PDB file of C-alpha atoms in Angstrom:
ATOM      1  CA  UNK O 120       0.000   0.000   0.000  1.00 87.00           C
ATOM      2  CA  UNK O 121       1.476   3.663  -0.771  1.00 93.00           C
ATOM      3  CA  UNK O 122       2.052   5.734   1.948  1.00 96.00           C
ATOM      4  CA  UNK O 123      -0.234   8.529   0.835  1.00 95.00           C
ATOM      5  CA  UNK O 124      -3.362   5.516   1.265  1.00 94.00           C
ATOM      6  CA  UNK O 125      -2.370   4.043   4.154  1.00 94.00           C
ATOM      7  CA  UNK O 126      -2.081   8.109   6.168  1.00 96.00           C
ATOM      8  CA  UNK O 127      -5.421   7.848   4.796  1.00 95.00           C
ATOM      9  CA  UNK O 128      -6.626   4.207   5.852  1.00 93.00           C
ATOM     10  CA  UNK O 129      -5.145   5.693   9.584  1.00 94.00           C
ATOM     11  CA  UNK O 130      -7.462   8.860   9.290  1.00 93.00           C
ATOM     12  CA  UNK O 131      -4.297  11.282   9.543  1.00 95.00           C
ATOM     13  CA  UNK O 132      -3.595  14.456   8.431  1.00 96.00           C
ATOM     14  CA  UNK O 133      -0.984  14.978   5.813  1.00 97.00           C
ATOM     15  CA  UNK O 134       0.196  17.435   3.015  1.00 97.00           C
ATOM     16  CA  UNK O 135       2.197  17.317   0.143  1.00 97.00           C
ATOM     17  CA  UNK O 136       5.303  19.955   0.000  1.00 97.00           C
ATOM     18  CA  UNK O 137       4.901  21.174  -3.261  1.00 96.00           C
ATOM     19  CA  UNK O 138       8.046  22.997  -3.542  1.00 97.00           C
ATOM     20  CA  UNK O 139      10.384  19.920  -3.031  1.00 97.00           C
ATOM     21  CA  UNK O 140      12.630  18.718  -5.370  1.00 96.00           C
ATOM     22  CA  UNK O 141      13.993  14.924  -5.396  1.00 95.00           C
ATOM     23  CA  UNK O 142      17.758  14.220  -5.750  1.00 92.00           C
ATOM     24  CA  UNK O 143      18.243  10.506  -5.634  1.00 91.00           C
ATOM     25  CA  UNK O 144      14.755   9.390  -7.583  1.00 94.00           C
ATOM     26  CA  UNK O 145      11.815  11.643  -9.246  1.00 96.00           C
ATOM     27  CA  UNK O 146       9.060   9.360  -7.811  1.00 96.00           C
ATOM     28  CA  UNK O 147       9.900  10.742  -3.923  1.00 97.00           C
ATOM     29  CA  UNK O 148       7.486  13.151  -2.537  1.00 98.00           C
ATOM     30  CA  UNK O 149       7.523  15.331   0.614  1.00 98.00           C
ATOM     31  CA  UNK O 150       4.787  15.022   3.070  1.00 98.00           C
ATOM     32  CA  UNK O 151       4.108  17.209   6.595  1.00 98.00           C
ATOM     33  CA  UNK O 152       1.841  14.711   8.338  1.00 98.00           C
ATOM     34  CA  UNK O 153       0.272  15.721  11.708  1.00 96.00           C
ATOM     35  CA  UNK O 154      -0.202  13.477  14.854  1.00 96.00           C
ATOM     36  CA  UNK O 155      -1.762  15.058  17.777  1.00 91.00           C
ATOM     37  CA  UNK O 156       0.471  17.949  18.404  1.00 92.00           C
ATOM     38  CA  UNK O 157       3.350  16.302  16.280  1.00 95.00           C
ATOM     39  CA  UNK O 158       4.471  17.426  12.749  1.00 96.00           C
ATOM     40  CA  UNK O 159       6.331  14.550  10.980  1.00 97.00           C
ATOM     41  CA  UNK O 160       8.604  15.497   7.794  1.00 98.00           C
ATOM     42  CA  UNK O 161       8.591  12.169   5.501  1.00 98.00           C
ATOM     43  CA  UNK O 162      10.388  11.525   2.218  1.00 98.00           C
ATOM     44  CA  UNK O 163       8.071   8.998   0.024  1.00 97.00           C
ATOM     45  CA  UNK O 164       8.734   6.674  -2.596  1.00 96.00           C
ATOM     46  CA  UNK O 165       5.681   4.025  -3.170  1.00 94.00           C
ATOM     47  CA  UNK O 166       5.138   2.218   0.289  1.00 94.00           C
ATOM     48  CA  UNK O 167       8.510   3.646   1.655  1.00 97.00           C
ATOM     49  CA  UNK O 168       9.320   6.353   3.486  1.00 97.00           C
ATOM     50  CA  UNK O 169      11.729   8.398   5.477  1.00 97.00           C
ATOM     51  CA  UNK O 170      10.998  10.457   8.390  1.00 97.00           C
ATOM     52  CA  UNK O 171      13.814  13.124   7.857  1.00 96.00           C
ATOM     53  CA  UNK O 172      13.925  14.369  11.630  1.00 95.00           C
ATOM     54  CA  UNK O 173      13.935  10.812  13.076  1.00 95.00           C
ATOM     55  CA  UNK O 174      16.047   9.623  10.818  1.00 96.00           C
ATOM     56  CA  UNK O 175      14.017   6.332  10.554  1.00 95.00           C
ATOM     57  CA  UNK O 176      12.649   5.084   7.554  1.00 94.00           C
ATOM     58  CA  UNK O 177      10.319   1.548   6.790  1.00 94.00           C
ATOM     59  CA  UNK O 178       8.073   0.608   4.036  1.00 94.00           C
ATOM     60  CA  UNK O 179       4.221  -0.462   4.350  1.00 94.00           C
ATOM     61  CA  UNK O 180       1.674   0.732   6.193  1.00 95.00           C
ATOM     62  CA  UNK O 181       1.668  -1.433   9.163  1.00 96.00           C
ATOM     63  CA  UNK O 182       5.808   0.138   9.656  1.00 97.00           C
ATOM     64  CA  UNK O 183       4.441   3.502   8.974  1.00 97.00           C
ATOM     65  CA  UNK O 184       1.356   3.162  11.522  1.00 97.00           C
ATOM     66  CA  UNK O 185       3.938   1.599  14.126  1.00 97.00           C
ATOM     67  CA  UNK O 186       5.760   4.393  13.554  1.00 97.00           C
ATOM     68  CA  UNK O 187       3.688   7.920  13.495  1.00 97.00           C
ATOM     69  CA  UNK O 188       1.149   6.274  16.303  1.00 96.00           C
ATOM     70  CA  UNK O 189       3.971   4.613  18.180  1.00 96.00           C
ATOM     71  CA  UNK O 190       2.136   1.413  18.062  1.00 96.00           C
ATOM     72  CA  UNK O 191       3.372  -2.165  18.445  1.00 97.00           C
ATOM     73  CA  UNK O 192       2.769  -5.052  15.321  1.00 97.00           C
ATOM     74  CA  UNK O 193      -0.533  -6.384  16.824  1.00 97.00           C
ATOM     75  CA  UNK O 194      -1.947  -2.520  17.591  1.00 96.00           C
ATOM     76  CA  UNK O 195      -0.930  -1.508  14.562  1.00 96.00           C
ATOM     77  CA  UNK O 196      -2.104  -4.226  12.445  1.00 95.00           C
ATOM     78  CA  UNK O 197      -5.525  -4.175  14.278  1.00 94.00           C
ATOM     79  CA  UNK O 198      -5.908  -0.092  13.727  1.00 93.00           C
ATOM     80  CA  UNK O 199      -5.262  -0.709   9.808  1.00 92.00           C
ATOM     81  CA  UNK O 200      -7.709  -3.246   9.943  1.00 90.00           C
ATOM     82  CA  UNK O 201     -10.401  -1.345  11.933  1.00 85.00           C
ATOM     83  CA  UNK O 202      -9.915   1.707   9.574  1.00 73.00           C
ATOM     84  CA  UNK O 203     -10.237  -0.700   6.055  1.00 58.00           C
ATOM     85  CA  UNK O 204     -13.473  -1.649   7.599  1.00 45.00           C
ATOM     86  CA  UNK O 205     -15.217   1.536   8.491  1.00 46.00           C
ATOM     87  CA  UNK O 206     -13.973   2.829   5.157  1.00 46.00           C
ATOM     88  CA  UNK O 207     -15.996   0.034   2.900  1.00 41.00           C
TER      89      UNK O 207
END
C-alpha cells in the first residue's frame, strides 16, 4: 500500500510539499503529516518512506502506523484493519 493511502486508511492528516525537489529518484514526494500535536517530515517513494527528523525510515503501512502512532505489530495491524473496515 502507498504511503499517501495508508495516512489515509489511519485517518491522519498529511500534506504534500509542493516545492520539493527529489535528488536521488523523481518518484519521492515530501509530506508534513500531523499526529496530535506532532508534525512529521517524511520523504516517500511508493510504500517507503523516510521520516527526515527521526532519521528512521520503513516501508508499508503497518511500519508507517507503528511508527507515526507509536504502536506495536498487533496494535498496529488491528488499527489498519479497523480503519479498512469503516472505510468500505
Amino acid at each position: 500500500m502507498v504511503v499517501t493511502k495508508a495516512l489515509d486508511a489511519l485517518g491522519l492528516h498529511w500534506k504534500r510539499d509542493p516545492d520539493f525537489q527529489p535528488v536521488k529518484d523523481a518518484a519521492t514526494i515530501r509530506l508534513h503529516v500531523a499526529v496530535g500535536g506532532q508534525v512529521f517530515e517524511l520523504l516517500v517513494t511508493g510504500a517507503k518512506f523516510f521520516d527526515t527528523r527521526a532519521d528512521k525510515g520503513g516501508g508499508g503501512a503497518i511500519d508507517l502506523a507503528m511508527h507515526l502512532l507509536r504502536l506495536d505489530f498487533v496494535a498496529a495491524v488491528k488499527r489498519l484493519s479497523s480503519s479498512r473496515v469503516s472505510s468500505v
